[in-house]
Coordinates of C-alpha atoms and ligand atoms in Angstrom, one line a residue:
X1 CA -0.7 27.0 -15.7
X2 CA -0.7 27.2 -19.3
X3 CA -4.2 25.5 -19.5
X4 CA -6.0 28.5 -17.4
X5 CA -5.3 31.0 -20.0
X6 CA -4.1 34.5 -19.5
X7 CA -3.8 35.0 -15.6
X8 CA -3.8 39.0 -16.1
X9 CA -4.3 40.1 -12.8
X10 CA -7.7 42.6 -12.2
X11 CA -6.8 46.2 -11.0
X12 CA -5.6 46.8 -7.8
X13 CA -7.7 48.8 -5.2
X14 CA -6.2 52.3 -5.3
X15 CA -7.8 55.3 -3.1
X16 CA -10.5 55.0 -0.5
X17 CA -13.9 53.2 -1.5
X18 CA -17.3 52.0 0.8
X19 CA -18.5 48.7 0.9
X20 CA -21.2 46.8 3.0
X21 CA -18.9 43.6 3.1
X22 CA -14.8 43.6 2.5
X23 CA -13.2 40.2 2.3
X24 CA -9.6 39.6 2.7
X25 CA -8.6 36.7 0.9
X26 CA -9.3 35.4 -2.7
X27 CA -9.0 31.6 -2.2
X28 CA -12.4 29.2 -1.9
X29 CA -13.2 30.6 1.2
X30 CA -13.1 34.3 0.7
X31 CA -14.9 33.5 -3.2
X32 CA -17.7 31.1 -1.5
X33 CA -18.2 33.7 1.1
X34 CA -18.8 36.5 -1.2
X35 CA -20.5 34.1 -3.5
X36 CA -23.4 33.4 -0.8
X37 CA -23.7 36.7 0.7
X38 CA -24.4 38.2 -2.9
X39 CA -26.7 35.1 -3.7
X40 CA -28.6 35.8 -0.3
X41 CA -28.5 39.4 -0.6
X42 CA -28.1 40.9 -4.0
X43 CA -28.0 44.2 -3.0
X44 CA -24.7 44.3 -0.8
X45 CA -21.7 46.0 -1.6
X46 CA -19.1 43.2 -1.3
X47 CA -15.3 43.5 -2.3
X48 CA -12.6 41.0 -2.5
X49 CA -9.0 42.0 -1.7
X50 CA -6.2 39.6 -2.9
X51 CA -2.8 39.8 -2.0
X52 CA -1.8 38.3 -5.4
X53 CA -4.3 36.8 -7.8
X54 CA -7.3 35.0 -6.9
X55 CA -6.4 31.2 -6.2
X56 CA -2.5 32.1 -5.4
X57 CA -2.9 30.1 -2.3
X58 CA -3.8 26.6 -1.4
X59 CA -7.0 27.1 -3.0
X60 CA -5.3 27.2 -6.6
X61 CA -2.6 24.3 -6.0
X62 CA -3.8 21.8 -3.9
X63 CA -4.3 17.9 -4.6
X64 CA -7.9 18.7 -5.8
X65 CA -9.4 15.8 -3.6
X66 CA -12.7 17.4 -2.6
X67 CA -14.2 15.7 0.2
X68 CA -17.6 16.1 2.1
X69 CA -15.7 15.6 5.1
X70 CA -14.1 18.4 7.6
X71 CA -11.1 17.3 9.6
X72 CA -11.6 17.4 13.6
X73 CA -15.1 16.0 13.3
X74 CA -15.0 14.0 16.4
X75 CA -14.0 17.0 18.2
X76 CA -16.6 19.5 17.0
X77 CA -19.2 16.6 17.7
X78 CA -18.2 15.7 21.0
X79 CA -21.1 16.5 23.4
X80 CA -24.0 17.1 21.2
X81 CA -27.2 14.6 21.0
X82 CA -27.9 12.4 18.5
X83 CA -30.1 14.6 16.8
X84 CA -27.4 17.3 16.3
X85 CA -24.9 15.0 15.3
X86 CA -27.5 13.7 12.8
X87 CA -28.0 17.3 11.4
X88 CA -24.2 17.8 11.3
X89 CA -23.5 14.5 9.4
X90 CA -26.0 15.7 6.5
X91 CA -24.4 19.4 6.0
X92 CA -21.1 17.7 6.1
X93 CA -22.6 14.9 3.3
X94 CA -24.4 17.7 1.7
X95 CA -21.2 19.5 0.7
X96 CA -20.9 17.8 -2.8
X97 CA -24.2 17.8 -4.0
X98 CA -24.2 21.6 -2.9
X99 CA -21.0 22.1 -5.3
X100 CA -22.3 20.1 -7.9
X101 CA -25.6 22.4 -8.2
X102 CA -23.2 25.6 -8.3
X103 CA -20.9 24.1 -10.8
X104 CA -24.0 23.8 -13.2
X105 CA -25.7 27.1 -12.4
X106 CA -22.5 29.0 -12.8
X107 CA -21.1 26.7 -15.7
X108 CA -17.6 26.2 -14.1
X109 CA -15.5 23.5 -15.7
X110 CA -13.1 22.4 -13.1
X111 CA -12.9 18.8 -14.1
X112 CA -15.1 17.9 -11.7
X113 CA -15.3 14.4 -11.2
X114 CA -17.0 11.9 -8.4
X115 CA -15.3 8.9 -8.5
X116 CA -15.1 8.6 -4.7
X117 CA -11.8 7.6 -2.8
X118 CA -9.7 4.8 -1.8
X119 CA -7.9 6.1 0.9
X120 CA -5.5 4.8 3.8
X121 CA -4.7 2.1 1.6
X122 CA -2.4 -0.4 3.3
X123 CA 0.9 -2.0 1.9
X124 CA 2.3 -3.2 5.2
X125 CA 0.6 -5.1 8.1
X126 CA 1.3 -1.9 10.5
X127 CA -1.1 -0.1 8.7
X128 CA -3.9 -2.2 8.9
X129 CA -4.2 -0.9 12.6
X130 CA -4.6 2.8 11.1
X131 CA -7.1 1.6 9.0
X132 CA -9.1 -0.2 11.4
X133 CA -8.9 3.2 13.7
X134 CA -10.1 5.3 10.9
X135 CA -12.9 2.8 10.0
X136 CA -13.9 2.7 13.6
X137 CA -13.7 6.6 13.5
X138 CA -16.4 6.9 11.2
X139 CA -18.7 4.4 12.9
X140 CA -18.2 6.4 15.9
X141 CA -19.2 9.6 14.2
X142 CA -22.2 7.8 12.9
X143 CA -21.6 7.0 9.3
X144 CA -22.8 3.8 7.9
X145 CA -21.4 1.3 5.6
X146 CA -22.6 3.0 2.7
X147 CA -20.3 6.0 3.5
X148 CA -17.2 4.5 4.3
X149 CA -16.3 0.7 3.8
X150 CA -13.4 -1.9 4.0
X151 CA -12.3 -2.9 0.7
X152 CA -9.7 -6.1 1.4
X153 CA -6.5 -6.6 -0.6
X154 CA -8.4 -8.5 -3.2
X155 CA -11.2 -5.5 -4.1
X156 CA -8.7 -2.9 -3.9
X157 CA -6.2 -4.7 -6.1
X158 CA -9.1 -4.9 -8.5
X159 CA -9.4 -1.2 -8.4
X160 CA -5.9 0.1 -8.2
X161 CA -2.7 -2.0 -8.7
X162 CA -0.8 -0.7 -5.6
X163 CA 2.3 -2.4 -4.5
X164 CA 1.3 -5.3 -2.0
X165 CA -2.3 -4.2 -1.8
X166 CA -3.5 -5.2 1.8
X167 CA -6.9 -2.9 1.7
X168 CA -8.3 0.2 2.0
X169 CA -11.3 2.6 2.8
X170 CA -13.6 3.4 0.1
X171 CA -15.8 6.3 0.2
X172 CA -18.3 7.5 -2.6
X173 CA -18.0 11.0 -0.7
X174 CA -15.1 12.4 -2.7
X175 CA -14.7 14.1 -6.2
X176 CA -11.8 15.0 -8.2
X177 CA -11.4 18.9 -9.3
X178 CA -9.1 20.7 -11.0
X179 CA -8.3 23.2 -7.9
X180 CA -7.0 26.2 -9.9
X181 CA -9.9 26.0 -12.3
X182 CA -12.5 25.8 -9.6
X183 CA -10.7 29.1 -7.8
X184 CA -10.5 31.2 -11.4
X185 CA -14.1 30.0 -12.0
X186 CA -15.5 31.1 -8.8
X187 CA -13.6 34.3 -9.0
X188 CA -15.3 35.0 -12.7
X189 CA -18.8 33.8 -11.3
X190 CA -18.7 36.2 -8.2
X191 CA -17.3 39.0 -10.2
X192 CA -20.5 38.4 -12.5
X193 CA -22.9 38.7 -9.6
X194 CA -21.5 42.4 -9.2
X195 CA -18.8 41.7 -6.5
X196 CA -15.5 43.9 -6.9
X197 CA -12.4 42.1 -6.9
X198 CA -9.1 43.6 -6.3
X199 CA -5.9 41.8 -7.3
X200 CA -2.4 42.7 -6.0
X201 CA -4.3 44.4 -3.3
X202 CA -2.8 42.8 0.1
X203 CA -4.9 43.8 3.4
X204 CA -1.8 45.4 5.5
X205 CA -4.0 46.6 8.4
X206 CA -7.2 46.1 10.3
X207 CA -8.7 49.0 12.2
X208 CA -12.4 49.6 13.2
X209 CA -14.4 49.7 10.5
X210 CA -11.4 49.6 7.8
X211 CA -9.4 47.4 5.7
X212 CA -6.0 49.1 4.8
X213 CA -4.1 48.1 1.6
X214 CA -0.9 48.9 0.0
X215 CA -2.6 52.0 -2.4
X216 CA -5.9 52.2 -0.7
X217 CA -8.4 51.3 1.9
X218 CA -11.9 50.1 2.2
X219 CA -14.4 51.0 4.6
X220 CA -16.9 48.5 5.4
X221 CA -19.0 47.5 8.6
X222 CA -18.6 43.9 8.0
X223 CA -14.8 42.9 7.3
X224 CA -14.2 38.8 6.9
X225 CA -10.5 37.2 6.8
X226 CA -10.1 34.4 4.6
X227 CA -6.2 34.0 4.2
X228 CA -5.9 30.6 5.9
X229 CA -2.1 29.7 5.9
X230 CA -1.2 33.5 5.3
X231 CA -2.5 34.8 8.4
X232 CA 1.4 35.3 9.7
X233 CA 1.3 38.3 7.7
X234 CA -1.4 39.7 10.0
X235 CA -0.3 40.8 13.3
X236 CA -4.0 40.3 14.7
X237 CA -4.2 36.4 13.1
X238 CA -0.5 35.5 13.2
X239 CA -1.1 33.2 16.0
X240 CA -4.1 31.3 15.1
X241 CA -3.2 29.2 12.5
X242 CA 0.2 27.3 11.8
X243 CA 1.4 27.8 8.1
X244 CA 2.7 24.3 7.0
X245 CA 3.8 23.7 3.4
X246 CA 2.4 20.8 1.4
X247 CA 4.3 19.4 -1.7
X248 CA 2.7 17.6 -4.8
X249 CA 4.0 16.5 -8.3
X250 CA 2.6 15.5 -11.3
X251 CA 3.7 12.7 -14.0
X252 CA 3.9 13.3 -17.8
X253 CA 0.7 12.5 -19.3
X254 CA 0.1 8.9 -18.9
X255 CA -1.0 6.5 -22.0
X256 CA -3.9 4.5 -22.0
X257 CA -2.1 1.5 -21.4
X258 CA -0.4 2.9 -18.6
X259 CA -3.4 3.4 -16.9
X260 CA -4.8 0.1 -17.5
X261 CA -1.6 -1.2 -15.5
X262 CA -2.7 1.2 -12.8
X263 CA -6.3 1.0 -12.3
X264 CA -8.4 4.0 -11.1
X265 CA -10.7 3.9 -13.9
X266 CA -13.4 5.5 -12.3
X267 CA -11.1 8.4 -11.5
X268 CA -11.1 7.8 -7.9
X269 CA -8.7 9.5 -5.7
X270 CA -6.2 7.6 -3.5
X271 CA -4.1 7.9 -0.6
X272 CA -2.0 5.0 1.1
X273 CA -1.8 4.8 5.0
X274 CA 1.5 6.2 5.4
X275 CA 1.5 8.9 8.0
X276 CA 3.7 11.2 5.5
X277 CA -0.1 11.7 4.2
X278 CA 0.0 11.1 0.9
X279 CA -2.8 12.2 -1.6
X280 CA -3.3 11.4 -5.4
X281 CA -5.7 11.9 -8.3
X282 CA -6.0 10.7 -11.9
X283 CA -6.2 14.2 -13.8
X284 CA -8.4 15.0 -16.8
X285 CA -5.3 15.1 -18.9
X286 CA -4.1 11.4 -17.7
X287 CA -1.0 13.0 -15.4
X288 CA -1.2 11.2 -11.8
X289 CA -0.5 14.0 -9.2
X290 CA 0.7 12.9 -5.9
X291 CA 1.6 14.8 -3.0
X292 CA 2.5 14.5 0.7
X293 CA 2.6 16.1 3.7
X294 CA 4.6 19.3 4.1
X295 CA 7.3 21.1 6.5
X296 CA 6.9 23.9 8.9
X297 CA 9.3 26.7 8.9
X298 CA 10.9 28.6 11.9
X299 CA 8.7 31.6 12.8
X300 CA 6.1 30.6 10.7
X301 CA 6.8 32.5 7.5
X302 CA 5.2 30.8 4.6
X303 CA 7.7 29.8 1.6
X304 CA 6.7 30.9 -1.9
X305 CA 9.4 29.6 -3.7
X306 CA 9.4 25.7 -3.9
X307 CA 12.0 25.1 -6.7
X308 CA 14.9 24.9 -4.5
X309 CA 13.3 22.0 -2.7
X310 CA 14.9 19.2 -4.8
X311 CA 15.4 16.9 -2.1
X312 CA 11.8 16.9 -0.8
X313 CA 10.4 16.5 -4.5
X314 CA 12.8 13.2 -4.7
X315 CA 11.2 12.0 -1.5
X316 CA 7.9 12.2 -2.8
X317 CA 8.8 10.6 -6.2
X318 CA 10.3 8.0 -4.3
X319 CA 6.8 7.4 -1.9
X320 CA 5.0 7.3 -5.3
X321 CA 6.9 4.5 -6.9
X322 CA 7.0 2.7 -3.5
X323 CA 2.8 2.7 -3.9
X324 CA 3.1 2.2 -7.9
X325 CA 6.3 0.6 -9.0
X326 CA 4.6 0.8 -12.6
X327 CA 6.0 4.6 -12.4
X328 CA 9.6 3.6 -12.2
X329 CA 10.5 4.7 -16.0
X330 CA 8.0 7.6 -16.0
X331 CA 9.1 11.3 -15.8
X332 CA 7.8 14.0 -13.4
X333 CA 7.0 17.2 -15.4
X334 CA 5.8 19.4 -13.1
X335 CA 6.3 20.1 -8.9
X336 CA 4.9 23.0 -6.8
X337 CA 4.2 23.3 -3.1
X338 CA 1.7 25.6 -1.2
X339 CA 0.6 26.9 2.4
X340 CA -2.1 25.6 4.4
X341 CA -3.2 26.2 7.6
X342 CA -3.2 24.1 11.0
X343 CA -5.5 25.8 13.7
X344 CA -4.7 25.0 17.3
X345 CA -8.1 23.8 18.2
X346 CA -7.5 21.4 15.4
X347 CA -10.9 21.9 13.2
X348 CA -12.5 24.6 11.3
X349 CA -14.4 27.4 12.3
X350 CA -16.9 30.2 11.0
X351 CA -16.8 33.2 13.3
X352 CA -18.6 36.5 13.2
X353 CA -18.9 39.3 15.6
X354 CA -21.9 41.8 15.1
X355 CA -20.6 43.8 17.7
X356 CA -17.4 44.7 15.9
X357 CA -18.1 43.6 12.3
X358 CA -15.2 41.3 12.5
X359 CA -15.3 37.8 11.0
X360 CA -13.0 34.8 9.8
X361 CA -13.4 31.6 8.4
X362 CA -10.8 28.6 7.8
X363 CA -8.7 26.6 10.0
X364 CA -8.9 23.3 7.6
X365 CA -5.9 21.4 8.4
X366 CA -5.3 20.7 4.9
X367 CA -8.8 19.4 4.1
X368 CA -10.4 22.8 2.8
X369 CA -11.5 21.9 -0.7
X370 CA -14.5 20.8 0.3
X371 CA -15.2 22.2 3.9
X372 CA -14.4 25.7 2.6
X373 CA -17.9 25.7 0.9
X374 CA -19.5 24.4 4.1
X375 CA -17.8 26.9 6.2
X376 CA -18.4 30.1 3.6
X377 CA -22.0 29.1 3.5
X378 CA -21.8 29.2 7.3
X379 CA -20.0 32.5 7.7
X380 CA -22.7 34.4 5.1
X381 CA -25.5 32.9 7.3
X382 CA -23.7 34.6 10.5
X383 CA -23.2 37.9 8.8
X384 CA -26.6 38.1 7.7
X385 CA -28.2 36.7 11.0
X386 CA -29.8 34.1 9.6
X387 CA -31.4 32.0 11.8
X388 CA -30.6 28.8 9.9
X389 CA -29.5 25.1 10.5
X390 CA -25.9 25.9 9.6
X391 CA -25.9 29.0 11.7
X392 CA -26.2 26.4 14.8
X393 CA -23.6 24.0 13.6
X394 CA -21.0 23.4 16.0
X395 CA -18.4 25.2 14.0
X396 CA -20.7 28.4 13.6
X397 CA -19.4 30.9 16.3
X398 CA -21.0 34.1 17.7
X399 CA -18.7 36.6 19.0
X400 CA -14.8 35.9 19.1
X401 CA -14.7 33.0 21.4
X402 CA -10.9 32.7 22.4
X403 CA -11.7 28.5 22.2
X404 CA -12.4 28.9 18.3
X405 CA -9.6 31.2 17.8
X406 CA -7.3 29.4 20.3
X407 CA -3.5 30.5 19.9
X408 CA -0.4 28.6 19.2
X409 CA 2.4 28.5 21.9
X410 CA 5.3 30.5 21.1
X411 CA 8.2 29.4 19.1
X412 CA 10.7 27.5 19.7
X413 CA 8.1 25.2 21.0
X414 CA 6.0 24.9 17.6
X415 CA 8.7 24.0 15.7
X416 CA 10.3 21.8 18.2
X417 CA 6.7 19.8 18.3
X418 CA 6.2 20.0 14.6
X419 CA 9.9 18.8 13.7
X420 CA 9.7 16.0 16.4
X421 CA 6.4 14.7 14.8
X422 CA 8.0 14.9 11.3
X423 CA 10.8 13.0 12.4
X424 CA 8.4 10.1 13.8
X425 CA 6.1 9.9 11.1
X426 CA 9.5 9.7 8.8
X427 CA 10.6 6.5 10.6
X428 CA 7.4 4.6 9.5
X429 CA 8.2 4.5 6.2
X430 CA 12.0 3.2 6.8
X431 CA 10.9 1.2 10.0
X432 CA 7.9 -0.6 8.7
X433 CA 8.2 -1.0 4.8
X434 CA 10.3 -3.2 3.2
X435 CA 10.6 -6.0 6.0
X436 CA 12.7 -4.1 8.6
X437 CA 13.6 -5.7 11.7
X438 CA 11.1 -6.3 14.3
X439 CA 13.3 -3.9 16.9
X440 CA 12.7 -0.8 14.4
X441 CA 9.0 -1.8 14.0
X442 CA 8.5 -1.6 17.7
X443 CA 10.6 1.5 18.3
X444 CA 8.6 3.0 15.6
X445 CA 5.2 2.0 17.2
X446 CA 6.4 3.3 21.0
X447 CA 7.8 6.6 19.2
X448 CA 4.4 7.4 17.3
X449 CA 2.2 6.3 20.6
X450 CA 4.2 8.7 22.5
X451 CA 3.9 11.8 20.3
X452 CA 0.3 11.0 19.7
X453 CA -0.2 11.5 23.5
X454 CA 2.0 14.7 23.1
X455 CA -0.2 16.4 20.4
X456 CA -3.5 14.9 21.9
Ligands
FAD501 C1 -0.1 21.3 -1.7 C2 -1.5 21.4 -1.0 C3 -2.2 20.4 -1.3 C4 -3.5 20.1 -0.5 N1 -4.7 19.2 -0.9 C5 -5.8 19.3 -0.9 C6 -6.8 18.5 -1.0 O1 -6.3 17.7 -2.1 N2 -8.1 18.5 -0.6 C7 -8.3 19.3 0.5 O2 -9.6 19.4 0.7 N3 -7.7 20.2 0.6 C8 -6.0 20.3 0.4 N4 -5.4 21.1 0.8 C9 -5.7 22.3 1.5 C10 -6.9 23.1 0.6 O3 -6.1 23.7 -0.6 C11 -6.8 24.4 1.5 O4 -7.9 23.9 2.6 C12 -7.8 25.5 1.0 O5 -7.7 25.6 -0.4 C13 -8.1 26.7 1.7 O6 -8.8 27.6 1.1 P1 -8.8 29.3 1.7 O7 -9.4 30.3 0.8 O8 -9.3 29.2 3.1 O9 -7.2 29.8 1.6 P2 -6.1 30.1 0.6 O10 -6.3 29.3 -0.6 O11 -4.6 29.9 0.9 O12 -6.5 31.6 0.4 C14 -6.0 32.6 0.9 C15 -5.8 33.8 0.3 O13 -5.6 34.9 0.9 C16 -4.4 35.7 0.1 N5 -3.6 36.8 1.0 C17 -3.0 36.3 2.1 N6 -2.3 37.0 2.7 C18 -3.3 38.2 2.5 C19 -3.5 39.6 2.6 N7 -2.8 40.1 3.6 N8 -4.2 40.7 2.0 C20 -5.1 39.8 1.0 N9 -5.2 38.5 0.4 C21 -4.3 37.9 1.1 C22 -3.4 34.9 -0.4 O14 -2.8 35.2 -1.5 C23 -4.7 33.7 -0.9 O15 -4.9 33.6 -2.5 C24 -3.8 21.2 0.0 C25 -3.1 22.4 0.4 C26 -1.9 22.1 0.0 C27 -1.2 23.5 0.1

């Protein structure tokens, strides 16, 4: 956090104020939405109410993979003709060029570097099937060899000295960023455009035409919710999104010699094919940042304190060293966690209901660093009633369609399904890595197939 400079909160909302648009949530979604609305219609009076400080949520603490991708794309594109699919693909692949243009225009320094990604890297034979499925998935969506291509073990080893490299998928459509710098930079840019940002101003209630906060209230014909994994604290949104915690650690800064030993010379991000979902990047300050799939708390309350989480972080460090044994003696200097949101429909959305003035965007399944830019641009177009290409995309919804905002099942069902999924996924590491006996591998395969069927 020291590298971010002073994090003095902006003033809180006090008393009653009138705006044209009020946005709850000062993460990427809320800030990008404010940015595009203000750019498209500078006369709009817009405010952002943030519960803590801008970037406090997942936007300020993620793994920094900015992907030109949206989770659940197959679901979104299902039923579209080839022309519509092509337009959607172009919109998705347009995320990075668009972000690059804004970063340059607004002089936001967030260590952006488009080194591409080496992902779903296989370390043991079972993972090759996962990779093949990934690649087939991209081909079925219409992406070309130039977008996603297979690297064999030798090519992979030339870029990343992974333990037992069997292969990976390479894509040029991923950039590395410093997440908090992007969130804080966006907040400053939005503020400079004339948007009022109130920090330490949680939205505590929604009523027709109003957003209520602790020490004040905003009257606005358009009210947009951009709280993602924190929907839990707003009764009207509580059941849309499952809040899941993911955890990240950072090593001490590594020397050039250590980086030569690891690879990633082009600052590619990487992940292995473990279902524990790993993600890593080489930061500008030469630390390796390594994160992994998180946990869900019964009832859904997001956790704020990850310091008591020693065992979980030890597990992530073990996984990092299993991928990169060169890091055996390297110290972990920082550990943190954050809350992301899993929507029941398993794909993101931008929703605006003209009749009530209510809108929302999100549902990124932990992949919102790039997708939030696309959803925010879409939401801005919906709010302004623009007849744009984005407003016609399959993630754009007019009205309040129940399908897009589908509710999660009640407890204890969600907790049980999450726990069972977690257990089976955890088995893979122990069952397949390190030459486990055949019967254990077979058991793992059957378990994951059964769960995939259950989740589907
Ligand atoms: C550890 C971790 C690693 C991740 N890594 C990646 C990655 O590498 N790549 C990727 O694409 N995605 C990643 N993600 C997911 C990504 O960070 C999110 O999808 C994205 O940041 C969501 O942005 P958002 O603005 O919608 O939500 P958030 O950033 O969570 O913002 C929501 C904001 O709303 C505020 N808020 C909450 N309640 C209220 C209220 N009542 N009133 C007002 N404000 C409120 C919160 O304080 C928060 O600032 C990761 C997430 C985590 C947690």
